[in-house]
Short mmCIF file of C-alpha atoms in Angstrom, two decimals:
data_model
loop_
_atom_site.label_atom_id
_atom_site.label_comp_id
_atom_site.label_asym_id
_atom_site.label_seq_id
_atom_site.Cartn_x
_atom_site.Cartn_y
_atom_site.Cartn_z
CA UNK A 1 -139.43 59.08 -80.00
CA UNK A 2 -141.33 56.65 -78.67
CA UNK A 3 -144.78 57.71 -78.75
CA UNK A 4 -146.74 54.57 -78.16
CA UNK A 5 -145.48 54.34 -74.65
CA UNK A 6 -146.13 58.27 -73.51
CA UNK A 7 -149.61 57.71 -75.40
CA UNK A 8 -150.75 54.77 -73.25
CA UNK A 9 -150.12 56.63 -69.86
CA UNK A 10 -152.36 59.32 -70.96
CA UNK A 11 -155.01 57.59 -72.79
CA UNK A 12 -156.76 54.70 -74.81
CA UNK A 13 -155.11 55.42 -78.63
CA UNK A 14 -157.76 53.10 -79.62
CA UNK A 15 -161.06 55.59 -77.81
CA UNK A 16 -159.32 58.55 -79.51
CA UNK A 17 -160.62 60.25 -83.06
CA UNK A 18 -157.41 60.72 -85.65
CA UNK A 19 -157.79 64.75 -85.07
CA UNK A 20 -157.78 63.98 -80.89
CA UNK A 21 -154.63 61.98 -81.34
CA UNK A 22 -152.92 64.62 -83.59
CA UNK A 23 -153.74 67.64 -81.23
CA UNK A 24 -152.03 65.60 -78.86
CA UNK A 25 -149.52 64.26 -80.63
CA UNK A 26 -148.39 68.02 -81.28
CA UNK A 27 -149.17 69.42 -77.89
CA UNK A 28 -145.35 70.15 -76.88
CA UNK A 29 -147.12 71.39 -73.53
CA UNK A 30 -147.87 68.23 -72.55
CA UNK A 31 -144.51 65.80 -74.02
CA UNK A 32 -141.75 68.98 -73.31
CA UNK A 33 -139.68 68.78 -70.17
CA UNK A 34 -139.48 71.76 -68.35
CA UNK A 35 -135.51 72.18 -69.18
CA UNK A 36 -136.59 72.02 -72.51
CA UNK A 37 -138.96 75.18 -72.09
CA UNK A 38 -137.27 79.00 -72.62
CA UNK A 39 -136.01 79.92 -69.36
CA UNK A 40 -138.18 83.23 -67.68
CA UNK A 41 -136.57 86.35 -67.65
CA UNK A 42 -135.18 88.99 -69.90
CA UNK A 43 -132.19 86.84 -71.43
CA UNK A 44 -130.65 87.49 -74.98
CA UNK A 45 -128.88 84.17 -75.31
CA UNK A 46 -130.19 80.82 -73.79
CA UNK A 47 -127.59 78.13 -73.86
CA UNK A 48 -128.71 74.29 -73.13
CA UNK A 49 -126.39 72.13 -72.22
CA UNK A 50 -127.12 68.45 -72.79
CA UNK A 51 -125.73 64.99 -73.55
CA UNK A 52 -126.23 62.91 -75.96
CA UNK A 53 -130.69 62.21 -76.51
CA UNK A 54 -131.41 64.33 -73.99
CA UNK A 55 -133.54 66.17 -76.35
CA UNK A 56 -131.71 69.53 -77.05
CA UNK A 57 -132.86 69.35 -81.16
CA UNK A 58 -136.48 68.96 -80.08
CA UNK A 59 -136.47 71.82 -77.99
CA UNK A 60 -134.71 73.92 -80.09
CA UNK A 61 -137.19 72.64 -82.85
CA UNK A 62 -140.16 73.27 -81.00
CA UNK A 63 -139.00 76.96 -79.56
CA UNK A 64 -138.69 77.77 -83.25
CA UNK A 65 -141.86 76.54 -83.91
CA UNK A 66 -143.26 78.64 -80.71
CA UNK A 67 -141.45 81.83 -82.55
CA UNK A 68 -143.26 81.10 -85.83
CA UNK A 69 -146.63 80.70 -84.32
CA UNK A 70 -145.63 84.48 -83.38
CA UNK A 71 -144.49 85.47 -86.78
CA UNK A 72 -140.90 86.10 -85.37
CA UNK A 73 -138.90 86.71 -88.25
CA UNK A 74 -136.73 86.21 -90.13
CA UNK A 75 -134.73 83.47 -88.01
CA UNK A 76 -131.45 82.41 -88.72
CA UNK A 77 -130.69 78.45 -88.22
CA UNK A 78 -127.18 77.77 -88.04
CA UNK A 79 -125.20 74.54 -87.52
CA UNK A 80 -121.97 73.43 -87.90
CA UNK A 81 -121.83 72.79 -92.02
CA UNK A 82 -124.85 73.37 -94.19
CA UNK A 83 -125.64 69.57 -94.41
CA UNK A 84 -125.87 68.73 -90.97
CA UNK A 85 -128.04 71.81 -90.42
CA UNK A 86 -130.67 70.58 -92.89
CA UNK A 87 -129.61 66.89 -91.68
CA UNK A 88 -130.41 67.39 -88.20
CA UNK A 89 -132.27 70.81 -87.48
CA UNK A 90 -134.70 70.81 -90.39
CA UNK A 91 -135.19 67.32 -91.39
CA UNK A 92 -133.96 65.23 -88.74
CA UNK A 93 -136.72 62.96 -86.51
CA UNK A 94 -136.86 65.83 -84.18
CA UNK A 95 -136.37 68.42 -86.25
CA UNK A 96 -138.56 71.22 -87.32
CA UNK A 97 -140.60 69.76 -90.65
CA UNK A 98 -141.57 66.80 -87.90
CA UNK A 99 -142.65 68.88 -85.02
CA UNK A 100 -145.05 71.11 -87.11
CA UNK A 101 -149.05 69.20 -88.36
CA UNK A 102 -149.26 69.04 -92.08
CA UNK A 103 -151.07 72.32 -92.05
CA UNK A 104 -148.42 74.61 -90.39
CA UNK A 105 -145.47 72.99 -91.91
CA UNK A 106 -142.98 75.43 -93.74
CA UNK A 107 -141.44 74.39 -96.53
CA UNK A 108 -137.61 74.15 -97.30
CA UNK A 109 -136.96 75.70 -100.61
CA UNK A 110 -133.03 75.90 -101.47
CA UNK A 111 -131.83 77.22 -97.93
CA UNK A 112 -135.16 78.99 -96.77
CA UNK A 113 -137.94 77.79 -95.20
CA UNK A 114 -141.01 78.92 -95.78
CA UNK A 115 -144.41 78.82 -93.16
CA UNK A 116 -147.63 79.05 -94.45
CA UNK A 117 -147.85 82.24 -92.49
CA UNK A 118 -145.32 84.08 -94.13
CA UNK A 119 -142.62 83.48 -91.46
CA UNK A 120 -138.90 83.04 -93.08
CA UNK A 121 -136.04 81.12 -91.38
CA UNK A 122 -132.50 80.96 -93.27
CA UNK A 123 -130.61 78.14 -92.90
CA UNK A 124 -127.14 78.40 -92.57
CA UNK A 125 -123.25 76.92 -92.06
CA UNK A 126 -121.10 78.20 -89.39
CA UNK A 127 -118.23 76.86 -91.16
CA UNK A 128 -118.46 79.85 -93.23
CA UNK A 129 -118.75 82.98 -90.78
CA UNK A 130 -118.51 85.79 -93.61
CA UNK A 131 -121.72 84.54 -94.86
CA UNK A 132 -123.07 86.14 -91.73
CA UNK A 133 -122.50 89.94 -93.31
CA UNK A 134 -125.15 91.28 -94.42
CA UNK A 135 -128.39 89.43 -93.13
CA UNK A 136 -130.18 90.66 -90.23
CA UNK A 137 -132.50 88.34 -87.74
CA UNK A 138 -134.72 88.41 -85.07
CA UNK A 139 -133.33 85.15 -83.34
CA UNK A 140 -131.80 82.30 -84.00
CA UNK A 141 -131.04 78.41 -83.21
CA UNK A 142 -128.00 77.56 -82.88
CA UNK A 143 -126.85 73.78 -83.14
CA UNK A 144 -123.84 72.20 -81.74
CA UNK A 145 -122.00 75.37 -81.01
CA UNK A 146 -119.18 73.92 -78.94
CA UNK A 147 -118.21 72.11 -82.49
CA UNK A 148 -118.51 75.19 -84.40
CA UNK A 149 -114.86 75.32 -85.95
CA UNK A 150 -114.56 79.21 -86.07
CA UNK A 151 -116.78 78.88 -83.01
CA UNK A 152 -116.10 82.64 -81.85
CA UNK A 153 -116.03 83.99 -85.38
CA UNK A 154 -119.08 83.11 -86.40
CA UNK A 155 -120.98 83.67 -83.35
CA UNK A 156 -119.63 87.27 -83.17
CA UNK A 157 -120.78 87.60 -87.47
CA UNK A 158 -124.07 86.61 -86.18
CA UNK A 159 -124.68 88.85 -83.05
CA UNK A 160 -123.76 91.89 -85.78
CA UNK A 161 -127.51 90.64 -87.63
CA UNK A 162 -129.69 89.90 -84.39
CA UNK A 163 -131.08 93.55 -84.44
CA UNK A 164 -134.71 92.90 -85.66
CA UNK A 165 -137.76 92.83 -83.66
CA UNK A 166 -138.67 93.96 -80.22
CA UNK A 167 -136.54 91.31 -78.63
CA UNK A 168 -134.09 89.44 -80.79
CA UNK A 169 -133.31 85.85 -78.69
CA UNK A 170 -131.01 83.74 -79.52
CA UNK A 171 -130.80 79.58 -78.66
CA UNK A 172 -127.70 77.30 -78.45
CA UNK A 173 -127.97 74.13 -78.29
CA UNK A 174 -124.61 71.69 -77.86
CA UNK A 175 -122.80 68.88 -76.50
CA UNK A 176 -119.99 70.78 -73.75
CA UNK A 177 -116.92 71.37 -74.73
CA UNK A 178 -114.22 73.56 -73.07
CA UNK A 179 -113.81 75.96 -76.09
CA UNK A 180 -113.19 79.95 -75.61
CA UNK A 181 -116.98 80.06 -76.95
CA UNK A 182 -118.42 78.28 -74.60
CA UNK A 183 -116.78 79.32 -71.51
CA UNK A 184 -117.51 83.16 -72.89
CA UNK A 185 -121.05 82.44 -73.38
CA UNK A 186 -121.75 80.94 -69.75
CA UNK A 187 -119.88 84.05 -68.00
CA UNK A 188 -122.44 86.16 -70.70
CA UNK A 189 -124.60 88.14 -68.29
CA UNK A 190 -127.60 88.05 -70.63
CA UNK A 191 -127.27 84.55 -70.80
CA UNK A 192 -129.04 81.80 -69.22
CA UNK A 193 -127.64 78.30 -68.89
CA UNK A 194 -129.76 75.45 -68.68
CA UNK A 195 -127.93 71.56 -68.11
CA UNK A 196 -129.41 68.19 -69.23
CA UNK A 197 -129.03 64.87 -68.73
CA UNK A 198 -129.63 61.90 -71.39
CA UNK A 199 -131.41 60.15 -68.35
CA UNK A 200 -133.69 62.65 -68.29
CA UNK A 201 -134.82 62.05 -71.50
CA UNK A 202 -135.36 58.03 -70.83
CA UNK A 203 -138.62 57.86 -71.90
CA UNK A 204 -138.30 59.17 -75.23
CA UNK A 205 -134.83 56.80 -76.26
CA UNK A 206 -134.53 52.82 -76.80
CA UNK A 207 -133.92 50.72 -73.60
CA UNK A 208 -131.20 49.25 -75.90
CA UNK A 209 -129.43 52.99 -75.69
CA UNK A 210 -129.59 53.18 -71.85
CA UNK A 211 -128.45 49.42 -71.45
CA UNK A 212 -125.11 49.59 -73.67
CA UNK A 213 -124.12 53.26 -74.20
CA UNK A 214 -125.56 55.14 -70.99
CA UNK A 215 -124.81 51.79 -68.87
CA UNK A 216 -120.82 51.41 -70.68
CA UNK A 217 -119.79 55.21 -70.31
CA UNK A 218 -121.56 56.17 -67.03
CA UNK A 219 -119.31 58.06 -64.53
CA UNK A 220 -116.22 58.14 -66.86
CA UNK A 221 -114.71 61.50 -68.54
CA UNK A 222 -116.37 60.97 -71.40
CA UNK A 223 -119.60 60.05 -70.02
CA UNK A 224 -119.64 63.06 -67.59
CA UNK A 225 -119.29 65.37 -70.84
CA UNK A 226 -121.40 63.47 -73.60
CA UNK A 227 -124.39 61.81 -71.29
CA UNK A 228 -124.53 64.35 -68.20
CA UNK A 229 -123.66 67.59 -70.05
CA UNK A 230 -120.82 68.93 -67.85
CA UNK A 231 -118.22 70.30 -68.90
CA UNK A 232 -115.24 68.86 -68.54
CA UNK A 233 -111.67 70.71 -67.70
CA UNK A 234 -108.44 70.07 -68.05
CA UNK A 235 -107.34 66.80 -66.39
CA UNK A 236 -104.58 67.13 -63.84
CA UNK A 237 -101.60 65.71 -64.88
CA UNK A 238 -102.50 65.34 -68.41
CA UNK A 239 -99.41 65.77 -70.82
CA UNK A 240 -101.95 67.93 -73.11
CA UNK A 241 -103.61 71.07 -71.69
CA UNK A 242 -106.40 72.94 -74.18
CA UNK A 243 -104.17 76.38 -73.76
CA UNK A 244 -101.57 74.88 -75.11
CA UNK A 245 -103.15 74.30 -78.86
CA UNK A 246 -101.78 76.86 -81.11
CA UNK A 247 -103.54 77.31 -84.54
CA UNK A 248 -102.13 76.95 -87.82
CA UNK A 249 -100.97 80.81 -89.51
CA UNK A 250 -100.31 80.02 -92.45
CA UNK A 251 -96.84 78.73 -94.40
CA UNK A 252 -94.90 76.46 -96.69
CA UNK A 253 -95.71 72.44 -95.88
CA UNK A 254 -92.77 70.39 -96.72
CA UNK A 255 -92.89 66.84 -96.19
CA UNK A 256 -96.13 65.50 -95.04
CA UNK A 257 -96.88 62.35 -93.37
CA UNK A 258 -99.96 60.07 -92.80
CA UNK A 259 -99.51 58.04 -89.69
CA UNK A 260 -101.80 55.31 -88.95
CA UNK A 261 -102.05 53.36 -85.79
CA UNK A 262 -104.49 50.19 -86.92
CA UNK A 263 -106.41 48.14 -84.38
CA UNK A 264 -105.76 44.41 -83.66
CA UNK A 265 -109.38 42.91 -84.90
CA UNK A 266 -111.50 44.89 -87.37
CA UNK A 267 -115.00 44.25 -85.63
CA UNK A 268 -117.44 46.66 -85.05
CA UNK A 269 -116.45 46.63 -81.19
CA UNK A 270 -113.00 47.27 -82.45
CA UNK A 271 -110.60 50.20 -81.47
CA UNK A 272 -110.75 52.66 -84.08
CA UNK A 273 -108.12 52.88 -86.27
CA UNK A 274 -105.86 56.42 -85.46
CA UNK A 275 -105.05 57.98 -88.66
CA UNK A 276 -103.04 61.32 -88.53
CA UNK A 277 -101.96 63.55 -91.59
CA UNK A 278 -98.95 66.15 -90.33
CA UNK A 279 -96.44 68.33 -92.38
CA UNK A 280 -93.12 70.14 -91.44
CA UNK A 281 -93.58 73.73 -91.72
CA UNK A 282 -90.12 75.61 -90.90
CA UNK A 283 -89.01 74.34 -87.60
CA UNK A 284 -92.10 72.81 -86.29
CA UNK A 285 -95.27 70.51 -87.76
CA UNK A 286 -98.56 71.66 -88.52
CA UNK A 287 -101.48 68.73 -88.05
CA UNK A 288 -103.61 68.68 -91.00
CA UNK A 289 -106.10 66.14 -91.10
CA UNK A 290 -107.83 63.30 -88.33
CA UNK A 291 -109.15 60.91 -90.43
CA UNK A 292 -109.37 58.30 -88.21
CA UNK A 293 -111.79 56.01 -88.73
CA UNK A 294 -114.38 53.27 -86.86
CA UNK A 295 -115.67 50.19 -87.11
CA UNK A 296 -112.12 49.23 -89.07
CA UNK A 297 -111.76 46.91 -91.28
CA UNK A 298 -108.47 46.15 -92.85
CA UNK A 299 -109.40 47.65 -96.23
CA UNK A 300 -111.58 50.11 -95.01
CA UNK A 301 -108.65 51.75 -92.70
CA UNK A 302 -105.68 51.29 -95.56
CA UNK A 303 -108.50 53.14 -98.46
CA UNK A 304 -108.62 55.84 -95.55
CA UNK A 305 -104.89 55.97 -95.30
CA UNK A 306 -104.08 55.85 -98.87
CA UNK A 307 -106.74 58.53 -100.05
CA UNK A 308 -105.32 60.82 -97.31
CA UNK A 309 -101.74 59.99 -98.57
CA UNK A 310 -102.94 60.96 -102.39
CA UNK A 311 -104.93 64.28 -100.89
CA UNK A 312 -102.42 65.71 -99.40
CA UNK A 313 -99.70 64.84 -101.79
CA UNK A 314 -97.87 62.83 -98.83
CA UNK A 315 -94.24 61.54 -98.67
CA UNK A 316 -95.16 58.49 -96.96
CA UNK A 317 -97.26 56.27 -94.75
CA UNK A 318 -95.94 55.50 -91.55
CA UNK A 319 -97.68 52.41 -89.95
CA UNK A 320 -97.29 50.95 -86.34
CA UNK A 321 -96.70 46.94 -86.64
CA UNK A 322 -96.36 45.72 -83.24
CA UNK A 323 -99.42 43.71 -84.03
CA UNK A 324 -100.29 43.23 -87.27
CA UNK A 325 -96.80 42.63 -88.57
CA UNK A 326 -96.52 42.04 -92.53
CA UNK A 327 -100.32 41.85 -92.73
CA UNK A 328 -100.23 45.79 -91.97
CA UNK A 329 -98.35 46.33 -95.13
CA UNK A 330 -99.42 44.01 -97.06
CA UNK A 331 -103.10 45.18 -96.93
CA UNK A 332 -101.99 49.20 -97.99
CA UNK A 333 -99.80 47.58 -101.04
CA UNK A 334 -103.53 46.27 -101.63
CA UNK A 335 -105.00 49.18 -102.21
CA UNK A 336 -101.93 51.17 -103.88
CA UNK A 337 -98.47 49.40 -104.19
CA UNK A 338 -96.94 52.62 -105.58
CA UNK A 339 -97.26 54.60 -101.52
CA UNK A 340 -94.41 54.44 -99.62
CA UNK A 341 -94.21 53.10 -96.74
CA UNK A 342 -92.60 52.99 -93.61
CA UNK A 343 -92.76 50.37 -90.79
CA UNK A 344 -92.59 51.16 -86.78
CA UNK A 345 -92.94 49.29 -83.75
CA UNK A 346 -93.08 50.54 -80.31
CA UNK A 347 -90.34 49.48 -77.74
CA UNK A 348 -91.92 52.02 -75.15
CA UNK A 349 -94.97 52.52 -73.18
CA UNK A 350 -97.61 54.95 -75.09
CA UNK A 351 -97.19 57.88 -72.75
CA UNK A 352 -93.11 57.87 -72.79
CA UNK A 353 -93.76 57.62 -76.18
CA UNK A 354 -96.02 60.39 -76.19
CA UNK A 355 -93.80 63.04 -73.58
CA UNK A 356 -91.18 64.11 -76.19
CA UNK A 357 -94.36 64.93 -78.64
CA UNK A 358 -96.01 67.08 -75.82
CA UNK A 359 -92.50 68.35 -75.00
CA UNK A 360 -92.80 70.18 -78.74
CA UNK A 361 -96.41 71.71 -78.59
CA UNK A 362 -94.83 72.98 -75.34
CA UNK A 363 -92.28 75.24 -77.28
CA UNK A 364 -95.01 76.14 -79.67
CA UNK A 365 -93.34 74.03 -82.17
CA UNK A 366 -96.72 71.72 -83.06
CA UNK A 367 -99.55 73.84 -84.74
CA UNK A 368 -102.97 72.48 -85.64
CA UNK A 369 -105.65 73.67 -87.93
CA UNK A 370 -108.88 74.54 -87.43
CA UNK A 371 -111.86 71.38 -87.34
CA UNK A 372 -109.69 68.71 -84.83
CA UNK A 373 -111.65 68.92 -81.53
CA UNK A 374 -112.00 65.01 -81.36
CA UNK A 375 -108.24 64.65 -81.64
CA UNK A 376 -107.71 68.01 -78.89
CA UNK A 377 -110.03 66.25 -76.66
CA UNK A 378 -108.28 62.73 -76.68
CA UNK A 379 -105.13 64.49 -76.36
CA UNK A 380 -106.47 66.41 -73.48
CA UNK A 381 -107.97 63.14 -71.93
CA UNK A 382 -104.67 61.30 -71.99
CA UNK A 383 -103.66 59.69 -68.78
CA UNK A 384 -100.67 58.38 -66.92
CA UNK A 385 -102.36 55.19 -67.88
CA UNK A 386 -101.48 55.46 -71.29
CA UNK A 387 -105.16 55.43 -72.16
CA UNK A 388 -107.49 57.75 -73.19
CA UNK A 389 -110.44 57.88 -70.18
CA UNK A 390 -110.05 54.45 -70.06
CA UNK A 391 -109.73 53.55 -74.02
CA UNK A 392 -107.44 53.42 -76.43
CA UNK A 393 -106.24 56.00 -77.81
CA UNK A 394 -106.48 55.93 -81.39
CA UNK A 395 -105.96 59.45 -82.30
CA UNK A 396 -103.09 59.89 -79.77
CA UNK A 397 -101.04 57.14 -81.06
CA UNK A 398 -101.25 58.34 -84.90
CA UNK A 399 -100.35 61.59 -83.59
CA UNK A 400 -97.24 60.98 -81.87
CA UNK A 401 -96.11 58.85 -84.76
CA UNK A 402 -96.68 61.37 -87.27
CA UNK A 403 -94.80 64.14 -85.00
CA UNK A 404 -92.28 61.64 -84.26
CA UNK A 405 -91.39 61.26 -87.74
CA UNK A 406 -91.16 64.53 -88.69
CA UNK A 407 -89.49 66.16 -86.26
CA UNK A 408 -87.45 63.38 -83.70
CA UNK A 409 -86.58 61.17 -86.49
CA UNK A 410 -84.49 63.76 -88.40
CA UNK A 411 -81.15 61.37 -88.58
CA UNK A 412 -83.02 57.75 -90.10
CA UNK A 413 -83.19 57.49 -93.86
CA UNK A 414 -85.76 59.43 -95.87
CA UNK A 415 -88.44 58.65 -98.86
CA UNK A 416 -88.38 60.22 -102.37
CA UNK A 417 -85.12 61.56 -101.41
CA UNK A 418 -86.33 63.98 -98.71
#
């Protein structure tokens, strides 16, 4: 946080003792925005929808700090993964450890936070809902719930354990996405919602971030979601709607393809390199992984594609060569010359290439494994201009090549005799 600028507005730090400065630094009543304070009323769930950098994590950490001060225990701290929960919610710059003064700060032992006053918190991963069976809690902080791959399952299992104390409560902080869980919480009569925009927290953000990122995306669909904290629904006339996505229910995966849509250049400002893995299942296709990478220097994306090829035991890498020509194949060969590569060239616009693939989705012939949120977001933002919210739809391009190869090019020769 940019503490020095705010301190200067309130007092001259040079005239304060170290103890007074510490008291000021950790006085959340001074720092907090109104929207970062728990709402009044008899709620069970506080849904805090906020843009990037709007102060969601700090609000969550301070809420947990207030619970610990009142000896409300035990507390569940749930992130998308265990790694993210510890790195962001616990150890992050605005995380729990950094909002406590030294004599109040908890200690992380394994996956448990222990406060000096005896309060405990369990750090948990939403990716494994079965781990919620058994433990009981008096409160919970759930972070980035719109990104949870099995959101409803994890949320439901947590509710069964939220049963201790006089008034069990939970805070859900997230950048909004129109998932089933978020839509459910918005209609929950026991939930209250707060929406925070990135610009509202400008005092804590670097000016370069505001100029370069907020300025660039302001007013766009992506900016409204990621910066303004709006819940963006399906775009009228888009090829894909969110309700069309089917979850993969299992089955033998046969021919597997890694499809690559390389960028024209490989600088930090270049487009991403779309890399999507898909396989044939019966009469349809399952999308297995989105390995898209940015920035995407040639050797970097080639290594990522080859790694996906081997990890999925794929049959070939299908790569668009409109921009790179022979260079595209050669960079893959530098990484692993044994990998079969099939070159494809785009002779029609992005929209026309994507229409037949979207039709396969409409017929229920394409399913997705969990965790493809970024790909699905880009698909639903794919406009009639062949772009995704004004940007190159790199993931969509790779997806289209993969599904086209597996479902629409049946008459073409196949590699490895398949």
